[in-house]
């Protein structure tokens, strides 16, 4: 058995057989580009497999060295990759700029950072492992654009519709392009150095040839616009980098707009951080000490067993310990199945995160039912959970050696849990205002009861809703 076969045998110990079969077929038979920047959500949809199972298999495959994981900072406008990172630890800028769109974006993990998977060279060598050898069209497909853009199979044909000219320029070389400029907006752009020059071509046709020099280097300067007239242009290109560049003259036409609108869902960094398999594998290796990454919206669920001290006194340490452990096992199972992750446990309490409020509510309802069933099964009716849920912005950080969260959203979620009575779920206004959460509550026949309360450390009284 070759090395790849041995690795896939090992992967079957931690991932579902049908998902491993699918990945093994891909590594063996898929075209090169299909094994680069794999979009886990798109792959799951195409194969008709549950997303969480595909994500879990890919994460475990990364641990075995079958795939490599990349955290790509992507432009939400053009879907271009602004920065490719092997770890979140190297995301060290408060803002990223896209030269192609002449726009800047605050760094957040919600939709700005995608996570993709590429087959390891030790398993199979693919063209993307040598990006300097890719054609211009394949460089755009496999390196420049993120997995968020739904590129057509015949990308080269489409690119011809949106470019006047393109050139493969080796390091240290110069090139002269003679063009006839049409009226409209044009962009001189290189995807390797992310250098852009905008051209506003307007007015009367030029009677004499116009000249424009563009230099490609590692110095990023603000993108500006130069006004030119329709007609002949001598475009002088110079590559001052140590690698080849691929400058092209793009036409900002309808075909380009249509191309950039072709989108598909991505595996965002935020979603991956709320994945239980990811937390189990990368609990202590996600962020650097002192690093803080913003998340615009994350939902926190805090739970605690009611009167657990009395439980220990009533049934004894051994029985209580077994019950509490079973309670933790059931809660983690439910949280993971609702696409959440347990951040930590403190005593009998659980702190968990979810990508969206509806997932947290669904988990809370199931957790409450599970505790009732466990209590009935073990004849301990006092097994009751108090739960609180809040949604808002926060910082992803490292605390006490593991990936954690910091901010007022976390504080409020914790304090809201303290308001819960036996078997009740208390949620904040931001949770019940979520459209999917409202729909879930209606489906479950739950009517939130409004309360105005004061929370310790919070200046204003807040609106909370009890789901009893």
Short mmCIF file of C-alpha atoms in Angstrom, two decimals:
data_model
loop_
_atom_site.label_atom_id
_atom_site.label_comp_id
_atom_site.label_asym_id
_atom_site.label_seq_id
_atom_site.Cartn_x
_atom_site.Cartn_y
_atom_site.Cartn_z
CA UNK A 1 0.00 0.00 0.00
CA UNK A 2 1.35 3.45 -0.94
CA UNK A 3 1.59 6.37 1.51
CA UNK A 4 -1.71 7.92 0.39
CA UNK A 5 -3.52 4.62 0.92
CA UNK A 6 -2.05 4.30 4.39
CA UNK A 7 -3.13 7.82 5.29
CA UNK A 8 -6.70 7.21 4.15
CA UNK A 9 -6.84 4.02 6.22
CA UNK A 10 -5.84 6.13 9.22
CA UNK A 11 -8.47 8.75 8.31
CA UNK A 12 -11.20 6.12 8.57
CA UNK A 13 -10.49 5.94 12.30
CA UNK A 14 -11.79 9.49 12.78
CA UNK A 15 -14.11 10.21 9.83
CA UNK A 16 -17.13 8.58 8.22
CA UNK A 17 -16.37 5.93 5.60
CA UNK A 18 -18.51 7.44 2.84
CA UNK A 19 -16.84 10.85 3.22
CA UNK A 20 -13.38 9.25 3.23
CA UNK A 21 -14.32 7.28 0.11
CA UNK A 22 -15.30 10.52 -1.60
CA UNK A 23 -12.05 12.29 -0.63
CA UNK A 24 -9.97 9.30 -1.70
CA UNK A 25 -11.68 9.25 -5.11
CA UNK A 26 -11.03 12.96 -5.51
CA UNK A 27 -7.34 12.61 -4.72
CA UNK A 28 -7.08 9.75 -7.18
CA UNK A 29 -9.25 10.97 -10.07
CA UNK A 30 -10.19 14.67 -9.82
CA UNK A 31 -8.53 17.30 -12.03
CA UNK A 32 -5.79 19.35 -10.38
CA UNK A 33 -7.86 22.50 -9.86
CA UNK A 34 -10.53 20.53 -7.98
CA UNK A 35 -7.95 19.65 -5.31
CA UNK A 36 -6.89 23.24 -4.71
CA UNK A 37 -8.79 25.63 -2.42
CA UNK A 38 -11.53 23.09 -1.79
CA UNK A 39 -14.72 24.78 -0.63
CA UNK A 40 -16.09 22.38 2.00
CA UNK A 41 -19.68 23.67 1.75
CA UNK A 42 -19.75 23.52 -2.04
CA UNK A 43 -18.22 20.04 -1.99
CA UNK A 44 -20.86 18.83 0.49
CA UNK A 45 -23.65 20.24 -1.68
CA UNK A 46 -22.31 18.65 -4.87
CA UNK A 47 -21.83 15.26 -3.21
CA UNK A 48 -25.09 15.34 -1.26
CA UNK A 49 -23.32 14.85 2.09
CA UNK A 50 -23.96 16.71 5.33
CA UNK A 51 -21.69 19.76 5.62
CA UNK A 52 -20.53 19.03 9.16
CA UNK A 53 -19.41 15.53 8.21
CA UNK A 54 -17.40 16.86 5.27
CA UNK A 55 -15.81 19.58 7.42
CA UNK A 56 -14.92 17.07 10.13
CA UNK A 57 -13.31 14.70 7.61
CA UNK A 58 -11.27 17.49 6.01
CA UNK A 59 -10.08 18.73 9.42
CA UNK A 60 -8.96 15.26 10.41
CA UNK A 61 -7.32 14.83 7.01
CA UNK A 62 -5.33 18.02 7.66
CA UNK A 63 -4.14 16.54 10.94
CA UNK A 64 -2.87 13.48 9.06
CA UNK A 65 -1.14 15.54 6.37
CA UNK A 66 -3.47 14.57 3.52
CA UNK A 67 -4.65 18.16 3.04
CA UNK A 68 -3.38 21.60 4.01
CA UNK A 69 -5.69 24.26 5.41
CA UNK A 70 -5.51 27.92 4.34
CA UNK A 71 -7.17 30.97 5.88
CA UNK A 72 -7.76 33.38 2.99
CA UNK A 73 -8.60 37.02 3.57
CA UNK A 74 -10.93 37.76 0.67
CA UNK A 75 -12.41 40.87 -0.86
CA UNK A 76 -16.21 40.77 -0.42
CA UNK A 77 -16.62 42.74 -3.65
CA UNK A 78 -14.52 40.85 -6.22
CA UNK A 79 -13.85 37.67 -4.15
CA UNK A 80 -10.12 38.01 -4.75
CA UNK A 81 -7.73 36.63 -2.14
CA UNK A 82 -5.98 39.54 -0.43
CA UNK A 83 -3.85 37.42 1.88
CA UNK A 84 -3.34 33.64 2.10
CA UNK A 85 -2.40 32.33 5.55
CA UNK A 86 -1.53 28.88 6.84
CA UNK A 87 -2.78 29.95 10.27
CA UNK A 88 -4.97 32.61 11.85
CA UNK A 89 -1.87 33.67 13.76
CA UNK A 90 -0.57 35.59 10.73
CA UNK A 91 -3.69 37.74 10.36
CA UNK A 92 -2.06 40.75 11.94
CA UNK A 93 -3.60 43.72 10.13
CA UNK A 94 -6.61 45.74 11.25
CA UNK A 95 -7.60 46.38 7.64
CA UNK A 96 -7.00 44.79 4.25
CA UNK A 97 -7.25 46.63 0.93
CA UNK A 98 -8.21 45.37 -2.51
CA UNK A 99 -6.44 47.18 -5.34
CA UNK A 100 -8.77 45.68 -7.95
CA UNK A 101 -11.80 47.25 -6.20
CA UNK A 102 -9.94 50.26 -4.71
CA UNK A 103 -11.58 49.47 -1.37
CA UNK A 104 -10.51 48.67 2.19
CA UNK A 105 -12.16 46.36 4.69
CA UNK A 106 -11.91 46.02 8.46
CA UNK A 107 -10.59 42.60 9.40
CA UNK A 108 -13.32 40.35 10.80
CA UNK A 109 -13.84 36.61 10.78
CA UNK A 110 -17.49 36.64 9.70
CA UNK A 111 -17.30 36.84 5.90
CA UNK A 112 -13.88 38.31 5.18
CA UNK A 113 -11.89 35.15 5.97
CA UNK A 114 -12.59 31.85 4.23
CA UNK A 115 -11.07 28.48 5.06
CA UNK A 116 -10.11 26.19 2.18
CA UNK A 117 -8.30 22.87 1.79
CA UNK A 118 -5.59 21.87 -0.71
CA UNK A 119 -4.19 18.38 -1.23
CA UNK A 120 -0.70 17.95 0.21
CA UNK A 121 2.24 17.47 -2.15
CA UNK A 122 3.13 14.28 -0.27
CA UNK A 123 -0.20 12.80 -1.41
CA UNK A 124 -0.49 14.25 -4.92
CA UNK A 125 1.42 16.95 -6.79
CA UNK A 126 -0.95 19.38 -8.51
CA UNK A 127 -0.39 22.42 -10.71
CA UNK A 128 -1.23 24.90 -7.94
CA UNK A 129 1.79 23.71 -5.99
CA UNK A 130 3.85 25.54 -8.66
CA UNK A 131 1.86 28.75 -9.19
CA UNK A 132 4.59 30.37 -11.33
CA UNK A 133 3.91 27.72 -13.97
CA UNK A 134 0.15 28.31 -14.21
CA UNK A 135 -1.37 30.05 -17.20
CA UNK A 136 -2.93 33.45 -16.54
CA UNK A 137 -6.46 32.00 -16.56
CA UNK A 138 -5.50 29.20 -14.17
CA UNK A 139 -3.63 31.63 -11.89
CA UNK A 140 -6.84 33.60 -11.52
CA UNK A 141 -8.86 30.41 -10.94
CA UNK A 142 -6.51 28.67 -8.54
CA UNK A 143 -4.58 31.47 -6.80
CA UNK A 144 -6.21 34.89 -7.10
CA UNK A 145 -9.90 34.16 -6.69
CA UNK A 146 -11.30 32.69 -3.50
CA UNK A 147 -13.66 29.73 -3.33
CA UNK A 148 -16.55 32.19 -3.00
CA UNK A 149 -16.69 32.85 -6.73
CA UNK A 150 -18.43 30.34 -8.97
CA UNK A 151 -16.08 30.26 -11.93
CA UNK A 152 -17.19 28.75 -15.25
CA UNK A 153 -15.41 25.70 -16.65
CA UNK A 154 -14.21 27.69 -19.66
CA UNK A 155 -12.76 30.59 -17.70
CA UNK A 156 -10.23 31.42 -20.40
CA UNK A 157 -13.02 32.18 -22.89
CA UNK A 158 -14.78 34.44 -20.40
CA UNK A 159 -11.57 36.31 -19.55
CA UNK A 160 -11.10 37.12 -23.22
CA UNK A 161 -14.41 38.99 -23.07
CA UNK A 162 -13.22 41.24 -20.25
CA UNK A 163 -9.56 41.89 -21.15
CA UNK A 164 -7.96 43.92 -23.91
CA UNK A 165 -4.51 42.45 -23.44
CA UNK A 166 -2.52 40.32 -21.01
CA UNK A 167 1.15 39.46 -20.71
CA UNK A 168 3.31 37.00 -18.76
CA UNK A 169 6.23 39.15 -17.57
CA UNK A 170 9.28 37.41 -16.03
CA UNK A 171 11.14 38.99 -13.08
CA UNK A 172 13.24 42.01 -14.03
CA UNK A 173 11.74 42.19 -17.53
CA UNK A 174 9.96 44.99 -19.39
CA UNK A 175 7.20 44.86 -21.98
CA UNK A 176 5.55 47.37 -24.29
CA UNK A 177 1.89 46.95 -25.21
CA UNK A 178 0.33 48.94 -28.05
CA UNK A 179 -3.40 49.28 -27.46
CA UNK A 180 -6.41 50.99 -28.95
CA UNK A 181 -8.34 52.30 -25.95
CA UNK A 182 -12.15 52.22 -26.14
CA UNK A 183 -14.26 54.68 -24.19
CA UNK A 184 -15.16 53.58 -20.69
CA UNK A 185 -13.51 52.37 -17.50
CA UNK A 186 -10.41 50.19 -17.76
CA UNK A 187 -8.13 48.63 -15.14
CA UNK A 188 -4.50 47.66 -15.50
CA UNK A 189 -4.20 44.90 -12.92
CA UNK A 190 -1.67 42.28 -11.83
CA UNK A 191 -2.98 39.47 -9.59
CA UNK A 192 0.49 38.52 -8.32
CA UNK A 193 1.48 41.84 -6.76
CA UNK A 194 -2.10 43.15 -6.48
CA UNK A 195 -1.10 46.29 -8.38
CA UNK A 196 -3.86 48.29 -10.07
CA UNK A 197 -4.12 51.40 -12.19
CA UNK A 198 -7.58 52.70 -13.10
CA UNK A 199 -8.13 54.40 -16.45
CA UNK A 200 -10.99 56.74 -17.24
CA UNK A 201 -11.10 56.79 -21.05
CA UNK A 202 -13.31 59.65 -22.21
CA UNK A 203 -13.49 62.69 -24.44
CA UNK A 204 -12.45 63.10 -28.06
CA UNK A 205 -10.27 60.48 -29.71
CA UNK A 206 -6.52 61.13 -29.35
CA UNK A 207 -4.72 62.15 -32.54
CA UNK A 208 -1.33 61.13 -31.15
CA UNK A 209 -0.21 58.07 -29.22
CA UNK A 210 -0.51 58.35 -25.44
CA UNK A 211 2.02 56.86 -23.02
CA UNK A 212 1.56 55.20 -19.64
CA UNK A 213 4.24 53.47 -17.52
CA UNK A 214 3.24 50.93 -14.84
CA UNK A 215 5.79 49.44 -12.46
CA UNK A 216 5.18 46.23 -10.50
CA UNK A 217 6.97 45.89 -7.17
CA UNK A 218 6.24 45.05 -3.56
CA UNK A 219 5.48 48.64 -2.61
CA UNK A 220 1.74 49.14 -2.27
CA UNK A 221 0.62 52.65 -3.18
CA UNK A 222 -2.91 54.10 -3.13
CA UNK A 223 -4.88 53.23 -6.24
CA UNK A 224 -5.69 56.27 -8.36
CA UNK A 225 -7.38 56.98 -11.66
CA UNK A 226 -5.73 58.45 -14.75
CA UNK A 227 -7.83 60.13 -17.45
CA UNK A 228 -6.95 59.19 -21.01
CA UNK A 229 -8.61 59.70 -24.37
CA UNK A 230 -9.84 56.97 -26.69
CA UNK A 231 -7.24 55.86 -29.23
CA UNK A 232 -3.67 54.59 -29.30
CA UNK A 233 -1.79 53.91 -26.05
CA UNK A 234 1.79 52.80 -25.46
CA UNK A 235 1.66 50.89 -22.15
CA UNK A 236 5.13 50.33 -20.68
CA UNK A 237 5.21 47.56 -18.07
CA UNK A 238 8.18 46.83 -15.81
CA UNK A 239 8.51 43.95 -13.36
CA UNK A 240 10.76 44.87 -10.43
CA UNK A 241 9.89 41.80 -8.36
CA UNK A 242 11.66 38.45 -8.01
CA UNK A 243 8.80 36.49 -9.55
CA UNK A 244 6.77 36.72 -12.72
CA UNK A 245 3.74 39.00 -12.92
CA UNK A 246 0.61 38.67 -15.03
CA UNK A 247 -0.60 42.19 -15.85
CA UNK A 248 -3.75 42.56 -17.92
CA UNK A 249 -5.90 45.41 -19.13
CA UNK A 250 -9.42 44.75 -17.92
CA UNK A 251 -12.58 46.28 -19.36
CA UNK A 252 -15.17 47.19 -16.72
CA UNK A 253 -18.12 45.91 -18.74
CA UNK A 254 -21.27 43.89 -18.06
CA UNK A 255 -19.44 40.59 -18.60
CA UNK A 256 -17.05 41.48 -15.77
CA UNK A 257 -19.92 42.48 -13.48
CA UNK A 258 -21.69 39.20 -14.25
CA UNK A 259 -18.53 37.22 -13.52
CA UNK A 260 -17.99 38.83 -10.12
CA UNK A 261 -21.62 38.24 -9.11
CA UNK A 262 -21.29 34.47 -9.49
CA UNK A 263 -21.06 33.45 -5.83
CA UNK A 264 -21.43 30.42 -3.61
CA UNK A 265 -21.35 29.94 0.19
CA UNK A 266 -17.97 29.61 1.88
CA UNK A 267 -16.67 28.01 5.04
CA UNK A 268 -15.99 31.18 7.01
CA UNK A 269 -13.45 31.43 9.80
CA UNK A 270 -16.29 32.26 12.19
CA UNK A 271 -18.15 29.09 11.36
CA UNK A 272 -15.02 26.98 11.71
CA UNK A 273 -14.29 28.43 15.15
CA UNK A 274 -17.76 27.26 16.23
CA UNK A 275 -17.13 23.75 14.92
CA UNK A 276 -16.58 21.16 17.66
CA UNK A 277 -14.16 19.04 15.63
CA UNK A 278 -12.00 22.07 14.96
CA UNK A 279 -11.95 23.04 18.64
CA UNK A 280 -11.08 19.50 19.66
CA UNK A 281 -8.11 19.39 17.25
CA UNK A 282 -6.87 22.99 17.44
CA UNK A 283 -7.93 24.03 20.95
CA UNK A 284 -4.55 25.58 21.84
CA UNK A 285 -3.08 26.41 18.42
CA UNK A 286 -5.53 28.82 16.77
CA UNK A 287 -4.43 32.31 17.81
CA UNK A 288 -1.18 33.83 19.00
CA UNK A 289 -0.91 35.09 22.55
CA UNK A 290 -2.18 38.68 22.61
CA UNK A 291 -3.82 38.38 19.17
CA UNK A 292 -7.39 39.71 18.92
CA UNK A 293 -9.61 39.12 15.91
CA UNK A 294 -13.01 40.73 15.56
CA UNK A 295 -16.25 38.82 15.00
CA UNK A 296 -19.22 41.00 14.10
CA UNK A 297 -21.90 38.53 15.17
CA UNK A 298 -21.58 35.40 17.30
CA UNK A 299 -24.18 33.74 19.51
CA UNK A 300 -23.26 32.58 23.02
CA UNK A 301 -25.12 30.04 25.12
CA UNK A 302 -24.40 29.59 28.82
CA UNK A 303 -25.95 26.74 30.77
CA UNK A 304 -25.74 25.64 34.40
CA UNK A 305 -27.28 22.82 36.41
CA UNK A 306 -29.77 24.11 38.97
CA UNK A 307 -29.01 23.18 42.59
CA UNK A 308 -26.13 20.88 41.69
CA UNK A 309 -24.66 21.24 45.19
CA UNK A 310 -27.85 19.83 46.67
CA UNK A 311 -27.68 16.99 44.16
CA UNK A 312 -24.25 15.95 45.47
CA UNK A 313 -25.55 16.01 49.04
CA UNK A 314 -28.67 14.02 48.20
CA UNK A 315 -27.26 11.20 46.01
CA UNK A 316 -23.58 11.16 46.96
CA UNK A 317 -20.44 12.08 45.09
CA UNK A 318 -20.18 8.93 42.95
CA UNK A 319 -23.74 9.01 41.56
CA UNK A 320 -23.67 12.80 41.14
CA UNK A 321 -20.34 12.65 39.32
CA UNK A 322 -21.75 10.10 36.89
CA UNK A 323 -24.87 12.20 36.30
CA UNK A 324 -22.93 15.39 35.73
CA UNK A 325 -20.56 13.68 33.29
CA UNK A 326 -23.49 12.23 31.36
CA UNK A 327 -25.04 15.72 31.32
CA UNK A 328 -21.82 17.12 29.79
CA UNK A 329 -21.73 14.33 27.18
CA UNK A 330 -25.34 14.93 26.12
CA UNK A 331 -24.90 18.69 25.95
CA UNK A 332 -21.75 18.51 23.84
CA UNK A 333 -23.42 16.03 21.48
CA UNK A 334 -26.44 18.32 21.00
CA UNK A 335 -24.33 21.48 20.67
CA UNK A 336 -22.12 19.88 18.01
CA UNK A 337 -25.15 18.57 16.08
CA UNK A 338 -26.52 22.14 15.95
CA UNK A 339 -23.23 23.38 14.44
CA UNK A 340 -21.99 24.81 17.73
CA UNK A 341 -18.95 24.18 19.89
CA UNK A 342 -18.26 24.00 23.60
CA UNK A 343 -15.73 26.69 24.47
CA UNK A 344 -15.23 25.61 28.07
CA UNK A 345 -16.86 24.17 31.16
CA UNK A 346 -16.58 25.68 34.64
CA UNK A 347 -17.93 23.51 37.42
CA UNK A 348 -21.31 22.34 36.11
CA UNK A 349 -21.62 25.25 33.67
CA UNK A 350 -21.09 25.20 29.91
CA UNK A 351 -20.14 28.06 27.58
CA UNK A 352 -20.87 27.36 23.91
CA UNK A 353 -20.88 29.35 20.68
CA UNK A 354 -23.05 29.17 17.58
CA UNK A 355 -22.83 30.85 14.21
CA UNK A 356 -26.45 32.06 14.39
CA UNK A 357 -29.10 32.58 17.13
CA UNK A 358 -31.53 30.00 15.74
CA UNK A 359 -28.94 27.26 16.14
CA UNK A 360 -28.42 28.23 19.77
CA UNK A 361 -32.16 28.21 20.50
CA UNK A 362 -32.58 24.84 18.78
CA UNK A 363 -29.76 23.44 20.91
CA UNK A 364 -31.18 24.92 24.11
CA UNK A 365 -34.61 23.39 23.51
CA UNK A 366 -33.07 19.97 22.85
CA UNK A 367 -30.76 20.31 25.88
CA UNK A 368 -33.71 21.03 28.13
CA UNK A 369 -35.56 17.98 26.82
CA UNK A 370 -32.46 15.80 27.18
CA UNK A 371 -32.05 16.74 30.83
CA UNK A 372 -35.70 15.90 31.51
CA UNK A 373 -35.23 12.51 29.84
CA UNK A 374 -32.01 11.85 31.75
CA UNK A 375 -33.63 12.80 35.04
CA UNK A 376 -36.55 10.49 34.40
CA UNK A 377 -34.26 7.66 33.32
CA UNK A 378 -32.04 7.98 36.41
CA UNK A 379 -34.96 8.92 38.69
CA UNK A 380 -33.49 12.31 39.53
CA UNK A 381 -36.06 14.91 38.58
CA UNK A 382 -33.82 17.70 39.86
CA UNK A 383 -31.65 17.61 36.72
CA UNK A 384 -32.69 20.99 35.35
CA UNK A 385 -30.74 23.43 33.22
CA UNK A 386 -30.75 27.20 33.46
CA UNK A 387 -29.77 28.68 30.09
CA UNK A 388 -29.08 32.13 28.67
CA UNK A 389 -28.44 33.16 25.07
CA UNK A 390 -27.13 36.43 23.63
CA UNK A 391 -25.84 37.50 20.21
CA UNK A 392 -23.44 40.29 19.32
CA UNK A 393 -19.89 41.25 18.40
CA UNK A 394 -16.83 39.97 20.24
CA UNK A 395 -13.11 39.32 19.99
CA UNK A 396 -11.58 35.90 19.36
CA UNK A 397 -8.60 35.63 21.70
CA UNK A 398 -6.38 33.17 23.54
CA UNK A 399 -7.12 32.91 27.28
CA UNK A 400 -5.58 30.40 29.68
CA UNK A 401 -3.85 28.64 26.83
CA UNK A 402 -6.90 28.00 24.65
CA UNK A 403 -8.99 29.79 22.05
CA UNK A 404 -11.70 31.83 23.79
CA UNK A 405 -13.81 34.97 23.39
CA UNK A 406 -13.80 38.37 25.05
CA UNK A 407 -16.15 41.33 25.18
CA UNK A 408 -19.43 42.71 26.46
CA UNK A 409 -21.45 40.18 24.46
CA UNK A 410 -19.86 37.37 26.47
CA UNK A 411 -20.52 39.21 29.73
CA UNK A 412 -24.18 39.80 28.91
CA UNK A 413 -24.73 36.18 27.86
CA UNK A 414 -23.28 34.99 31.16
CA UNK A 415 -25.41 37.36 33.21
CA UNK A 416 -28.57 36.51 31.25
CA UNK A 417 -28.07 32.85 32.16
CA UNK A 418 -28.14 33.91 35.81
CA UNK A 419 -31.68 35.22 35.31
CA UNK A 420 -33.02 31.85 34.23
CA UNK A 421 -35.26 29.91 36.56
CA UNK A 422 -35.42 26.14 36.61
CA UNK A 423 -35.85 24.74 33.07
CA UNK A 424 -36.18 28.19 31.54
CA UNK A 425 -34.26 29.65 28.64
CA UNK A 426 -33.64 33.41 28.76
CA UNK A 427 -32.64 35.17 25.56
CA UNK A 428 -31.92 38.77 24.66
CA UNK A 429 -33.66 41.05 22.19
CA UNK A 430 -31.01 40.55 19.51
CA UNK A 431 -31.74 36.81 19.60
CA UNK A 432 -35.53 37.00 19.23
CA UNK A 433 -35.20 39.66 16.52
CA UNK A 434 -33.34 37.19 14.32
CA UNK A 435 -35.73 36.08 11.56
CA UNK A 436 -34.69 32.42 11.65
CA UNK A 437 -34.94 32.37 15.44
CA UNK A 438 -38.46 33.83 15.33
CA UNK A 439 -39.51 31.23 12.78
CA UNK A 440 -38.11 28.44 14.97
CA UNK A 441 -39.98 29.71 18.04
CA UNK A 442 -43.22 29.83 16.09
CA UNK A 443 -42.66 26.29 14.83
CA UNK A 444 -42.03 25.09 18.40
CA UNK A 445 -45.05 26.99 19.71
CA UNK A 446 -42.94 29.04 22.13
CA UNK A 447 -44.04 32.58 22.94
CA UNK A 448 -41.29 34.73 24.50
CA UNK A 449 -42.25 36.58 27.66
CA UNK A 450 -40.69 40.05 27.84
CA UNK A 451 -38.91 41.32 30.94
CA UNK A 452 -36.90 44.52 31.52
CA UNK A 453 -34.00 43.80 33.83
CA UNK A 454 -30.82 45.33 35.21
CA UNK A 455 -27.62 43.38 34.66
CA UNK A 456 -24.54 43.80 36.78
CA UNK A 457 -21.96 45.93 35.01
CA UNK A 458 -24.42 47.05 32.29
CA UNK A 459 -25.46 50.70 32.50
CA UNK A 460 -28.93 50.47 30.95
CA UNK A 461 -31.73 48.05 31.69
CA UNK A 462 -32.04 45.42 28.97
CA UNK A 463 -34.93 43.55 27.42
CA UNK A 464 -34.82 39.79 27.90
CA UNK A 465 -37.33 37.12 26.92
CA UNK A 466 -38.11 33.95 28.81
CA UNK A 467 -38.86 30.77 26.90
CA UNK A 468 -40.49 28.54 29.47
#
